[in-house]
Coordinates of C-alpha atoms in Angstrom, one line a residue:
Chain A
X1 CA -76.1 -38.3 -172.7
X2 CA -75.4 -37.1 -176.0
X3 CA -71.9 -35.8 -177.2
X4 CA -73.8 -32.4 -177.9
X5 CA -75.2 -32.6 -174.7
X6 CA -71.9 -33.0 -172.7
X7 CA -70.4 -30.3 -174.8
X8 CA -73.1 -27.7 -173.8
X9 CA -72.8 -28.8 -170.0
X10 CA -69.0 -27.9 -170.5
X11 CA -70.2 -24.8 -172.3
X12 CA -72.3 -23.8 -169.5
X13 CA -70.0 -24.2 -167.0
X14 CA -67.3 -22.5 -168.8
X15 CA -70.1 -19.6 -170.2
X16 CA -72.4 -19.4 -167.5
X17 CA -71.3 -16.7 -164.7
X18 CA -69.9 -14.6 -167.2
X19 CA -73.1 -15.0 -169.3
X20 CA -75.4 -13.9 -165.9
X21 CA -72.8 -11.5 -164.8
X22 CA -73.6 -9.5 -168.2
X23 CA -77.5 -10.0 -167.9
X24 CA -77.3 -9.1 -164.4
X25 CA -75.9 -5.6 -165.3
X26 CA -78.8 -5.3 -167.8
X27 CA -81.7 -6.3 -165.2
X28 CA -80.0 -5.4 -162.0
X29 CA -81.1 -8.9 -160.4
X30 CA -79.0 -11.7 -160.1
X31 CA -81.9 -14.2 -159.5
X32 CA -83.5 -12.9 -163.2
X33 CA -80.4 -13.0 -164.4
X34 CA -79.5 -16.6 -163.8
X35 CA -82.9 -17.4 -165.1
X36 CA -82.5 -15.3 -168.4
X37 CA -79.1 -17.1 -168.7
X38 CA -81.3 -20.5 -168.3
X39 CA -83.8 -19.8 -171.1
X40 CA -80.7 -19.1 -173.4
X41 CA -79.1 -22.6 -172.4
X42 CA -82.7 -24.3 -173.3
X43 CA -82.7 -22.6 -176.4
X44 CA -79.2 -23.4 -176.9
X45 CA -80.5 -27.3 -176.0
X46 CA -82.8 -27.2 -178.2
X47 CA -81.1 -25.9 -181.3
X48 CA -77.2 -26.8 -181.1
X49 CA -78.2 -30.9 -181.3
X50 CA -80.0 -29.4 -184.7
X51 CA -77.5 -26.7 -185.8
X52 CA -74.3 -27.6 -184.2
X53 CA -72.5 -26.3 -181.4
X54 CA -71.7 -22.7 -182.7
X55 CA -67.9 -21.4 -183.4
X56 CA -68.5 -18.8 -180.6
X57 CA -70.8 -20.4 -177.9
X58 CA -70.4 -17.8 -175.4
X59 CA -71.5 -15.0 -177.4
X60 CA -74.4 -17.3 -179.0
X61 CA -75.8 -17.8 -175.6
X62 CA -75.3 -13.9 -174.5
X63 CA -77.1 -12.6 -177.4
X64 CA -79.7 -15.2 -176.9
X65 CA -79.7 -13.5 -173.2
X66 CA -79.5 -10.0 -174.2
X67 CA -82.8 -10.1 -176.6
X68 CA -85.1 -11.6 -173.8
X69 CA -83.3 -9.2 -171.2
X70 CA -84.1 -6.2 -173.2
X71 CA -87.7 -7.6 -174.0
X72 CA -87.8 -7.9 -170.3
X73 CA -86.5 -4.5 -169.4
X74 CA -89.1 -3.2 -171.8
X75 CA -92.1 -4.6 -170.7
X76 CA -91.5 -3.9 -167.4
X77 CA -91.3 -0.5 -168.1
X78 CA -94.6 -0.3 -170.0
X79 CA -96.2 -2.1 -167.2
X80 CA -94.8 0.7 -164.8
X81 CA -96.4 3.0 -167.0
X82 CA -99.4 1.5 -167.2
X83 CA -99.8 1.1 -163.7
X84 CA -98.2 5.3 -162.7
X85 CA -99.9 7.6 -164.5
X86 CA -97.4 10.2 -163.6
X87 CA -94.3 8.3 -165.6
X88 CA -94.1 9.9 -168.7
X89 CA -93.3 8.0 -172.0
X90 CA -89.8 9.3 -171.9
X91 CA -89.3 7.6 -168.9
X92 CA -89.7 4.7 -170.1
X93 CA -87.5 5.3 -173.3
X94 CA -84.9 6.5 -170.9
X95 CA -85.1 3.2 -169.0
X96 CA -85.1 1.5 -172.2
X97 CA -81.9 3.1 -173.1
X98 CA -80.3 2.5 -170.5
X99 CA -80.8 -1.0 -170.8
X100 CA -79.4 -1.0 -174.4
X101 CA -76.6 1.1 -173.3
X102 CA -75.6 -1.2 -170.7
X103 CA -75.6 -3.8 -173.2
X104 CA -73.3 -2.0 -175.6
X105 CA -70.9 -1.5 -172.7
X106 CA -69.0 -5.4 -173.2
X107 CA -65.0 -4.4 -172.2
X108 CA -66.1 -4.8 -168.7
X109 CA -67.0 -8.2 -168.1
X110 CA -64.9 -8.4 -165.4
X111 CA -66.4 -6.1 -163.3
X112 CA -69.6 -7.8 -163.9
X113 CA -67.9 -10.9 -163.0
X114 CA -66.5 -9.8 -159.5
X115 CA -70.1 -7.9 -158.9
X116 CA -71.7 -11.0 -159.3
X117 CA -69.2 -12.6 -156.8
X118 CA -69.7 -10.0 -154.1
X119 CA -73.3 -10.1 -154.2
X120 CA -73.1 -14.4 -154.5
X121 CA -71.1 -14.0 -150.9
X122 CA -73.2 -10.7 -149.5
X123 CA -73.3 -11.1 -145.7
X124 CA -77.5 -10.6 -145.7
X125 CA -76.9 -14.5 -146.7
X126 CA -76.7 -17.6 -144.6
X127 CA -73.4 -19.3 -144.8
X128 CA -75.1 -21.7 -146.7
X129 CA -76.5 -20.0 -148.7
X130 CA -73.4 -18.1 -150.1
X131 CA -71.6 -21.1 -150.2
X132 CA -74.8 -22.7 -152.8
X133 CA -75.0 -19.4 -154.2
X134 CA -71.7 -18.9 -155.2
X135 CA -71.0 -22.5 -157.0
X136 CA -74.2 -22.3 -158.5
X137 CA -73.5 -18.5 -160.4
X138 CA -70.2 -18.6 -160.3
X139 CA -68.8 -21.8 -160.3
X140 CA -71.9 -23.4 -163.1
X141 CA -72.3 -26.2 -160.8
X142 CA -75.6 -27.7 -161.1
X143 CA -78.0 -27.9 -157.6
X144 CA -77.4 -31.9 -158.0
X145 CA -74.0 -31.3 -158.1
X146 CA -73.4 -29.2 -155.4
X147 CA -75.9 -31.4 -153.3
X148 CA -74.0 -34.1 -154.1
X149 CA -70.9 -32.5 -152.9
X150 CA -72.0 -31.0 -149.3
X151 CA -74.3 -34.5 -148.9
X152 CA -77.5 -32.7 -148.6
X153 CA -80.7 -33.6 -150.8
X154 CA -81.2 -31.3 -154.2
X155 CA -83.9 -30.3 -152.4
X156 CA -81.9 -28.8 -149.8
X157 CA -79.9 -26.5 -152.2
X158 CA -82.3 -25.6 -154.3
X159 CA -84.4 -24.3 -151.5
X160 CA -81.8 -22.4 -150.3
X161 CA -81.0 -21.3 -153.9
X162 CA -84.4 -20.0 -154.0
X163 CA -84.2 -18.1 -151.0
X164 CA -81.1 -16.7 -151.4
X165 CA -82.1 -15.2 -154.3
X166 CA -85.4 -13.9 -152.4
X167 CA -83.6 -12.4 -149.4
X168 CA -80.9 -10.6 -152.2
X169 CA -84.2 -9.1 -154.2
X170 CA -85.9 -7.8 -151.0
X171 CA -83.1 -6.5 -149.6
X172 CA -82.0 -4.6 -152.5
X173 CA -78.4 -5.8 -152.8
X174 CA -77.2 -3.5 -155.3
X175 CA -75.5 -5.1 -158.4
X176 CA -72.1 -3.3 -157.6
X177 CA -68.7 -3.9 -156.6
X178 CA -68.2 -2.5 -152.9
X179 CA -65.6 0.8 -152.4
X180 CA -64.3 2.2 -149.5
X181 CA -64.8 0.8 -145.7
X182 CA -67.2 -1.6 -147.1
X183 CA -64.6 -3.2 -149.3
X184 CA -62.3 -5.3 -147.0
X185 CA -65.5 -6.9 -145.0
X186 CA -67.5 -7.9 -148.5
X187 CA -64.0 -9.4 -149.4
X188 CA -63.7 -10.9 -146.2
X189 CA -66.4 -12.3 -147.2
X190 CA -65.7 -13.8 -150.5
X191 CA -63.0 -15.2 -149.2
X192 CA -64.6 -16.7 -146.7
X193 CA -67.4 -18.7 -149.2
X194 CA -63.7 -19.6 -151.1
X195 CA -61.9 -21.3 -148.2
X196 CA -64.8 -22.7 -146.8
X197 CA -65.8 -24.7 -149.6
X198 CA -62.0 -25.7 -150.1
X199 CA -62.2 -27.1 -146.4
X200 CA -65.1 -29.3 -147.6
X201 CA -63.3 -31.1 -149.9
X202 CA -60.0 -31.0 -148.1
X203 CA -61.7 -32.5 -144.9
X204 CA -63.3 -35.3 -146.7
X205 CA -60.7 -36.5 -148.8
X206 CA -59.3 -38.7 -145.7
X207 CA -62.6 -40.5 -146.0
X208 CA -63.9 -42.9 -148.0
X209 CA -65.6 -40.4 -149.8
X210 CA -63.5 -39.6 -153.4
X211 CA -66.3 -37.9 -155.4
X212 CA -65.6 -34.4 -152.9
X213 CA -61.9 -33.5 -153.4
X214 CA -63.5 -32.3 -157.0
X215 CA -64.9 -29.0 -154.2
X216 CA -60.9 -28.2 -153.8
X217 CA -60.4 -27.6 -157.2
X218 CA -63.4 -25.7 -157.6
X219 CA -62.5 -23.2 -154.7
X220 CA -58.8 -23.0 -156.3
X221 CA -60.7 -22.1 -159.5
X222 CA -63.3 -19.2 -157.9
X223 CA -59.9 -18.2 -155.9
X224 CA -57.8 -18.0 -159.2
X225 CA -60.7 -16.1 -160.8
X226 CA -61.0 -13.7 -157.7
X227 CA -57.1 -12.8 -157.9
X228 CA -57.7 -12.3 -161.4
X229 CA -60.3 -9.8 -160.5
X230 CA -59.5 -8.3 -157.4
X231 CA -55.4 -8.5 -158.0
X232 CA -54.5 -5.3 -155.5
X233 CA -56.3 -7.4 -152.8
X234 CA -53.2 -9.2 -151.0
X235 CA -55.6 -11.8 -149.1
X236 CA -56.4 -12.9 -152.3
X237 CA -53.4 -14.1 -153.2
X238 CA -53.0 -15.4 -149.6
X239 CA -55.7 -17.1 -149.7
X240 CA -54.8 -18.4 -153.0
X241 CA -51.8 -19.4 -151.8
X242 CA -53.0 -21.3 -148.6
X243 CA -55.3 -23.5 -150.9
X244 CA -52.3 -24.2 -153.4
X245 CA -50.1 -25.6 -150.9
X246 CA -52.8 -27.1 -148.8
X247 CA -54.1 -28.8 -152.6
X248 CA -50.3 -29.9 -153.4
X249 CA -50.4 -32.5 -150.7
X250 CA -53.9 -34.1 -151.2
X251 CA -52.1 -37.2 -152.7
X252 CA -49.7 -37.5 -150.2
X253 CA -52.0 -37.2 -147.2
X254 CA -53.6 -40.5 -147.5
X255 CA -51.8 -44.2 -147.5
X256 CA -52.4 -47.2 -149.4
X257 CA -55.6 -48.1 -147.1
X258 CA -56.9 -44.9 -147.1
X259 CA -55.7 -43.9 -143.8
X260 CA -54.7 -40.0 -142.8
X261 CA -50.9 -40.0 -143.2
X262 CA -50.2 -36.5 -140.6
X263 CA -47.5 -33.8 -142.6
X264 CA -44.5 -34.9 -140.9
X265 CA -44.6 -38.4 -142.1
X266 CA -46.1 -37.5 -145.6
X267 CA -43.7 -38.3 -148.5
X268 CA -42.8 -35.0 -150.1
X269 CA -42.0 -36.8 -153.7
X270 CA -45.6 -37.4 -153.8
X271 CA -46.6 -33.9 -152.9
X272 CA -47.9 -31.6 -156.3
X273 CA -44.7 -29.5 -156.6
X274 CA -46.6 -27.5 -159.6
X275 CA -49.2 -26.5 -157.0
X276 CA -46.8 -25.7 -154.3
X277 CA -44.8 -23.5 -157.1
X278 CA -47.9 -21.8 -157.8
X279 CA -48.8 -21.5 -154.3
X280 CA -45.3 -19.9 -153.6
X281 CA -45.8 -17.5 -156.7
X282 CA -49.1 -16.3 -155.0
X283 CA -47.6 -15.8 -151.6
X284 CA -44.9 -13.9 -153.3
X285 CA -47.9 -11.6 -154.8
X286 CA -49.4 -11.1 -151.6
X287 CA -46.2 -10.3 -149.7
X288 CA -45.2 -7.8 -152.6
X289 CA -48.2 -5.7 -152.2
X290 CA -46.6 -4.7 -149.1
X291 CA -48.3 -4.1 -145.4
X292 CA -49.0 -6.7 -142.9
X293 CA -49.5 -9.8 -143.9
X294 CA -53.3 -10.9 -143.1
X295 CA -54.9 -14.4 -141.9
X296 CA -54.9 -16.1 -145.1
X297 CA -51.4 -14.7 -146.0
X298 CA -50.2 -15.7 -142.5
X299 CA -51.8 -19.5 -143.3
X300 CA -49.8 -19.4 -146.6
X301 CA -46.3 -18.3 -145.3
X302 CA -46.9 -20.6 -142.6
X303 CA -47.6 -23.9 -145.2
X304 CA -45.1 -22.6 -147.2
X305 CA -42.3 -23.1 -144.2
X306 CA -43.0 -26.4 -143.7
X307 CA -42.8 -27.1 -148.0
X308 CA -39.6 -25.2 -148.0
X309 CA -38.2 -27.6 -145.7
X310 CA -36.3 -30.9 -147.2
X311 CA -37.0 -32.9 -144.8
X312 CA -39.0 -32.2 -141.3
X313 CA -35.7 -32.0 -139.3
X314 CA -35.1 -28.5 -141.9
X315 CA -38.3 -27.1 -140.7
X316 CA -38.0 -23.7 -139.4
X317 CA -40.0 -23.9 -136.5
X318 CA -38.3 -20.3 -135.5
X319 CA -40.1 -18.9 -138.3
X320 CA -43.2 -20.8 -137.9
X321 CA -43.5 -19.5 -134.2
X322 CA -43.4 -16.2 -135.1
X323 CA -46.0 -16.5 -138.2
X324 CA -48.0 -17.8 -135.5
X325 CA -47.8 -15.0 -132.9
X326 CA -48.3 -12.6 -135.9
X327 CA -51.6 -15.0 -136.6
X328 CA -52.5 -15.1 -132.9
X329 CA -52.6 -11.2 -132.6
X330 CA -54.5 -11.2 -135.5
X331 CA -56.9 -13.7 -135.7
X332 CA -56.5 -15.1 -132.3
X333 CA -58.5 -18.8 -131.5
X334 CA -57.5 -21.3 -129.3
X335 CA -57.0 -23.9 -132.4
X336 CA -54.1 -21.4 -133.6
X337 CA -52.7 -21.3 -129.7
X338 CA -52.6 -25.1 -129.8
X339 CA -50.4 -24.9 -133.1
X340 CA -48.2 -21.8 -131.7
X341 CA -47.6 -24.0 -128.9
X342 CA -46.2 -27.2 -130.8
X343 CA -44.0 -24.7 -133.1
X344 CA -43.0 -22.6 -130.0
X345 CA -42.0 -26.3 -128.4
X346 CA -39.9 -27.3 -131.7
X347 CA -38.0 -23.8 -131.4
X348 CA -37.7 -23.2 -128.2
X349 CA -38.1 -26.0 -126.2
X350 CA -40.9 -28.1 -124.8
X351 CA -40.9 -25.9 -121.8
X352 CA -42.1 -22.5 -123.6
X353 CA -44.4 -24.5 -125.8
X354 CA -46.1 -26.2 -122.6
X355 CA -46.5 -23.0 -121.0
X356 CA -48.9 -21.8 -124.1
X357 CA -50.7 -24.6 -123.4
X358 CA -51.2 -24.2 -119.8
X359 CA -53.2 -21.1 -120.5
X360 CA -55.9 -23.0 -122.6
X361 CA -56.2 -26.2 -119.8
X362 CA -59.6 -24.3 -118.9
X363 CA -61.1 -23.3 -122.9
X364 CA -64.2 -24.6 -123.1
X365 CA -64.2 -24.5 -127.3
X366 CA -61.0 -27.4 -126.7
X367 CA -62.7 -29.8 -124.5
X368 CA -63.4 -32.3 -126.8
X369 CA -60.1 -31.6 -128.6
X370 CA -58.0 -34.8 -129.0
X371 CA -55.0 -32.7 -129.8
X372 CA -55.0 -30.0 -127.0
X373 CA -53.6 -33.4 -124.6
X374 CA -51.9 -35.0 -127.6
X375 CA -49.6 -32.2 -128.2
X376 CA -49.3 -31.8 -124.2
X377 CA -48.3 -35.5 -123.7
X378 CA -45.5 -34.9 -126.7
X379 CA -44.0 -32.1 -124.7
X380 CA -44.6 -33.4 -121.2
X381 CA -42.8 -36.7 -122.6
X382 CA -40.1 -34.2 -123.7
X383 CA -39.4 -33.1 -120.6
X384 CA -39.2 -36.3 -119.1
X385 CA -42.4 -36.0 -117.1
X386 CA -43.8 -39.7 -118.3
X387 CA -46.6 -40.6 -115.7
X388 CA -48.0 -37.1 -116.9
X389 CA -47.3 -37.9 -120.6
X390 CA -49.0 -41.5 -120.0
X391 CA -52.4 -39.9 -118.8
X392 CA -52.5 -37.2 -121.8
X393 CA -51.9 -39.6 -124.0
X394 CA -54.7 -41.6 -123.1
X395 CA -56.9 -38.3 -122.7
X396 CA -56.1 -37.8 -126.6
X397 CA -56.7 -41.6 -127.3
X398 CA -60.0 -41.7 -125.9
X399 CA -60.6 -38.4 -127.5
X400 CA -59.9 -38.7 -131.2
X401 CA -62.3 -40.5 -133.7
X402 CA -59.8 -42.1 -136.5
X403 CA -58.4 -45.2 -135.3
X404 CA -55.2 -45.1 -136.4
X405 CA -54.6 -42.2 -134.7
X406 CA -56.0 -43.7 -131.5
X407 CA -53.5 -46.9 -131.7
X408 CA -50.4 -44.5 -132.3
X409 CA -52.0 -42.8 -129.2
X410 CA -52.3 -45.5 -127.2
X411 CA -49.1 -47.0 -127.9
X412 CA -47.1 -43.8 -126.6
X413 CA -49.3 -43.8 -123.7
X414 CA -48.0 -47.2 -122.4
X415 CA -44.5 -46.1 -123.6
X416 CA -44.8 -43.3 -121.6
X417 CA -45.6 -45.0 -118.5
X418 CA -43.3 -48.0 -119.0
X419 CA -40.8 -45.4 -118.6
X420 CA -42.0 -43.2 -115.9
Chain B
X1 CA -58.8 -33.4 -163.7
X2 CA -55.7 -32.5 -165.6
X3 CA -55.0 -32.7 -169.2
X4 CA -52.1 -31.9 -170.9
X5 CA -52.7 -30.4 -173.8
X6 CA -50.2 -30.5 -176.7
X7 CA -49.9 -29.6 -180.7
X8 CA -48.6 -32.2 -182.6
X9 CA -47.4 -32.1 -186.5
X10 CA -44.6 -32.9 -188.9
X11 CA -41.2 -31.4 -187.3
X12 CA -39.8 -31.2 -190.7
X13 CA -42.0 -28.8 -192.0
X14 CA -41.7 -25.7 -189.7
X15 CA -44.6 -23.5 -188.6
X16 CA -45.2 -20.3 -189.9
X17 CA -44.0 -17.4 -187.8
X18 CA -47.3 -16.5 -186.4
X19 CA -48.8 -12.7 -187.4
X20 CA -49.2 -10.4 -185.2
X21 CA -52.3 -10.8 -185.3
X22 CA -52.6 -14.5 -184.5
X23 CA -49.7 -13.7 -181.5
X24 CA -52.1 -11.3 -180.0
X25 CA -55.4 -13.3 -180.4
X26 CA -53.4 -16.5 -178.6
X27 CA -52.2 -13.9 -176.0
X28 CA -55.6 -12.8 -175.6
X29 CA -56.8 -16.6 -175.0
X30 CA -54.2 -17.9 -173.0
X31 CA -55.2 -14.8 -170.5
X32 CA -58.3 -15.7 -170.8
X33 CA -57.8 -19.4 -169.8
X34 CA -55.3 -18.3 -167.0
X35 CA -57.9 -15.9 -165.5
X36 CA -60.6 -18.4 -165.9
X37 CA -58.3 -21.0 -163.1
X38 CA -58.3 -23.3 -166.1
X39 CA -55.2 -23.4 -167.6
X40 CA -52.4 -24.0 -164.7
X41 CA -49.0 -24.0 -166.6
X42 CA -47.6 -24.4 -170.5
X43 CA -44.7 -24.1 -172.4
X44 CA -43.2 -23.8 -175.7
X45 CA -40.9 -26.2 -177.4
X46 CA -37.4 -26.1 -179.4
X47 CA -37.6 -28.0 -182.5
X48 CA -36.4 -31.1 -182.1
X49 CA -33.4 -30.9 -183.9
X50 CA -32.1 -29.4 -180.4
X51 CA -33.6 -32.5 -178.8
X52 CA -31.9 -35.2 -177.5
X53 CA -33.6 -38.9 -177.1
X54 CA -32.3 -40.9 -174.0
X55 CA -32.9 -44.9 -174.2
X56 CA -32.0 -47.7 -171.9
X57 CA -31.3 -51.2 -173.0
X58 CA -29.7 -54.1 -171.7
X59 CA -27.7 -51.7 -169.1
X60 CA -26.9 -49.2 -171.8
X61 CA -27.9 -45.7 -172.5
X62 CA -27.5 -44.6 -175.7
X63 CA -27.9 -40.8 -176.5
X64 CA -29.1 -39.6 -179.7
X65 CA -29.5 -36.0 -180.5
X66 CA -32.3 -34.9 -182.6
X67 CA -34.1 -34.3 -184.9
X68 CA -36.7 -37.5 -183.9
X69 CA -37.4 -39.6 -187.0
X70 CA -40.7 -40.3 -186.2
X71 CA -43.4 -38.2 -188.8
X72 CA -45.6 -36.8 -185.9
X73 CA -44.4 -35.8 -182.6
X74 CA -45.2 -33.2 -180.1
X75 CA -44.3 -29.8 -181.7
X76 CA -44.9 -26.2 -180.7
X77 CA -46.2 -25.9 -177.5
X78 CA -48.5 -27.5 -174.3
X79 CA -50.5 -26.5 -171.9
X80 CA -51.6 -28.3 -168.7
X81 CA -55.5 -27.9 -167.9
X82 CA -57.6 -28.4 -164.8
X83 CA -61.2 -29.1 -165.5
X84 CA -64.4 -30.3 -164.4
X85 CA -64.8 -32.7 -167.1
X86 CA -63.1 -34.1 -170.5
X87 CA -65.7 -32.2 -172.4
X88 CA -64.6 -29.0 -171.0
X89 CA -61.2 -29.4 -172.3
X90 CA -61.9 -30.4 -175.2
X91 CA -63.7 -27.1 -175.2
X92 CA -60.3 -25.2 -174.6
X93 CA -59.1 -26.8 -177.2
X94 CA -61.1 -26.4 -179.7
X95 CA -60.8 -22.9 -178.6
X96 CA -57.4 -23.2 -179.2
X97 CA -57.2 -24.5 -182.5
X98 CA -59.6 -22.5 -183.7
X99 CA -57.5 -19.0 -183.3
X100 CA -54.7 -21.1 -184.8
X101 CA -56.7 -21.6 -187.8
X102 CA -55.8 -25.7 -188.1
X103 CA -53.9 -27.9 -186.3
X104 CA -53.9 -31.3 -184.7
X105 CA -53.9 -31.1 -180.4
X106 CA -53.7 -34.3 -178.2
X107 CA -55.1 -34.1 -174.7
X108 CA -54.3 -37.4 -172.5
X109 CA -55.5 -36.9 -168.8
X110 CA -52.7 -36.2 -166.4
X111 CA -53.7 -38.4 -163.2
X112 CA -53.9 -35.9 -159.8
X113 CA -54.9 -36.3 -156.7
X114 CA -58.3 -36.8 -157.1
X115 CA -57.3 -40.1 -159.0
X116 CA -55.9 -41.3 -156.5
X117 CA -58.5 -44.4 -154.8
X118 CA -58.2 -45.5 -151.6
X119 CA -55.7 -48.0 -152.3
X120 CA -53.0 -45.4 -153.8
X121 CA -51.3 -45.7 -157.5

């Protein structure tokens, strides 16, 4: 690849959602807006190896966008009057108008910008399908990329590209940024498409796999951008937040051979203390904007404990049990229940934590969960109940698919019933 | 990836105070680069003559306060950048210098934790 070349990906990808944002608000489509933004970047590929990469690329490509979107606009309207005898010339002027109007309108780009994400993450979509959506207009990922990233074929995302962009058109999804009622679900929403693609990466990066930790700082950088947007919206900066503290201990949650190293036996000099100071900033945001603190929020305050803390003995489990219930009322799932009950355990004793756990012996979502009899064998062993302990432990073991894991597992299972 | 991203020139010679203009047009882009998730934290520095140099050798420190002697050294400010690629910093930068008017930026990589391979640092 050329130098050119490389510098017009990095233009497009710093350029492009901004650059179909704008359009979009001209044609009212996203899916014609991406490809209007498209034919600019050929054009742009075809004459900046020539010409040079212009002083101001982002306004070369949006002009180059704004003469075929206004062509567009226009012969769309002729061809409505061609085919309805009943629209009148003016009509068509008026729509005409409009369009230019719109395009003379350029202070608020960054409305367009958090249109574009709410319709990217509109509910009529598949998960899926936001998730492509949104890294394609958003984030200027290319469909190879983001194929690359979830390990599906390009195929596979530019289908669903495709028919994202159908099921937006036919449904009618207007190009606007929700009010009212409608507001905190669409932004549920968004957030949702944010966190899930952080997870991706975060999930994978105890693998083998090093290519994907690349999607954690692309969901930081849509969640950045949102909070930028949307910065009255407290579960943004939660959300924010969560991800910054989650990101600041990426390095330290793998060891020299790759293996998972579990948060309280991470080192905390290797953790990203710039993250986590950002991370505290945002939670500070969220917390400021006053009201209960939401799911995300909860997350963050609950990550943040635990990066407060020196050293795990400091850990304020107190704390961390309450965030919890607060979490559990809200956003109650067994997972969260698991966790209330290892930070009610810490705090209160293994007793109160085991009797959490008690309640969830029957959940059918947990079967298969190594760490529902993990965390009971911990307590149980706490207690002193050992032959109890042993069998949990060996419940877990048999359970859980990293090896490491499984040998720690084991080994505290034959502990445990050496000293039963 | 990170960069960090830093002006470098000739201590002795002091820069310009900045216009208004130019202070609002760098205000402008630095917003623009924090709202874009690109630029994650910078700084401004005293001139060196506040500086202080620490060295170690043979067991001793020896402490010498500024100015450095050294013709170019990292002046003015820096700014720590998290990209996709080198190219896109590079655009930042260019961004950058170009509201300055001229100037001379450095950008070395800042290894994170996506440099991190299996077998640690």
């Amino acid at each position: 690849m050329h130098d050119v070349d490389r510098a017009i990906d990095a233009v497009w990808r710093m350029e492009s959602a901004r650059l179909i944002a704008g359009l979009a608000r001209i044609v009212r489509d996203v899916g014609l807006a991406e490809d209007l933004a498209q034919d600019a970047l050929v054009a742009a590929l075809q004459q900046w190896p020539e010409a040079g990469v212009p002083d101001n690329p982002g306004a070369w490509l949006m002009a180059v966008g704004r003469r075929r979107a206004i062509d567009l606009v226009r012969r769309q309207a002729l061809l409505a009057q061609k085919h309805d005898v009943i629209r009148r010339d003016l009509e068509v002027r008026q729509d005409v108008v409009l369009a230019e109007r719109d395009v003379a309108i350029d202070d608020d780009i960054g409305d367009d910008l958090l249109r574009l994400v709410f319709v990217a993450c509109h509910p009529v979509l598949s998960k899926d399908a936001r998730v492509a959506l949104t890294l394609r207009l958003v984030g200027g990922l290319t469909t190879g990329e983001i194929a690359r990233a979830f390990l599906v074929s390009e195929a596979t995302v530019a289908q669903r590209i495709v028919r994202a962009k159908r099921i937006l058109a036919e449904a009618r999804v207007p190009f606007e940024i929700p009010r009212g009622d409608e507001l905190s679900a669409r932004l549920a929403s968004v957030l949702e498409v944010i966190y899930l693609i952080f997870n991706e990466g975060y999930a994978a990066t105890g693998g083998e796999d090093w290519t994907r930790p690349g999607l954690c700082e692309e969901a930081l950088r849509l969640g950045r951008i949102v909070a930028q947007l949307a910065p009255r919206e407290p579960e943004v900066h939660g959300l924010v937040a969560l991800m910054e503290i989650q990101a600041s201990r990426l390095r330290a949650r793998v060891g020299p051979t790759g293996e998972p190293i579990l948060l309280h036996e991470q080192d905390r000099g290797r953790w990203d203390w710039l993250l986590i100071g950002r991370g505290l900033a945002a939670l500070e945001r969220a917390e400021r904007l006053g009201g209960a603190l939401g799911p995300y929020a909860l997350q963050a305050a609950i990550a943040a404990c635990h990066v407060r803390a020196r050293t795990v003995d400091d850990t304020d489990w107190a704390r961390i049990a309450a965030l919890y219930d607060a979490l559990a009322q809200l956003a109650p799932s067994p997972v969260v229940e698991v966790n209330r009950a290892v930070a009610v355990g810490r705090a209160f004793g293994p007793a109160a934590g085991l009797d959490i756990l008690d309640a969830l012996r029957t959940e059918p979502s947990l079967q298969g969960y190594h760490l529902l009899p993990s965390v009971r064998g911990d307590l149980l062993a706490k207690l002193g109940r050992m032959e109890e302990a042993g069998v949990e432990f060996r419940r877990a073991a048999a359970m859980t698919g990293n090896g490491r894991e499984r040998a720690l597992l084991i080994e505290r299972a034959t502990a445990a019933t050496q000293n039963a | 990836m990170r960069f960090l991203g830093y002006t470098i020139g000739d201590d002795s010679t002091p820069l310009p105070t900045p216009t208004p203009e130019l202070f609002a047009a760098m205000g402008t882009f630095m917003t623009e680069a924090v709202n874009a998730g690109v630029l994650i934290a910078t700084g401004g520095l005293a001139p060196s003559s506040e500086g202080t140099t620490i060295r170690l050798e043979d067991g001793t420190f020896a402490i010498t306060d500024g100015p450095y002697t050294e013709a170019k050294e990292l002046i003015g400010g820096w700014a720590l950048l998290e990209c996709a690629s080198k190219e896109e910093a590079i655009e930042w930068s260019k961004r950058f210098l170009a509201i300055n008017g001229s100037g001379e930026t450095r950008l070395p990589q800042v290894f994170g934790a996506e440099d991190v391979g299996p077998t640690g640092l």
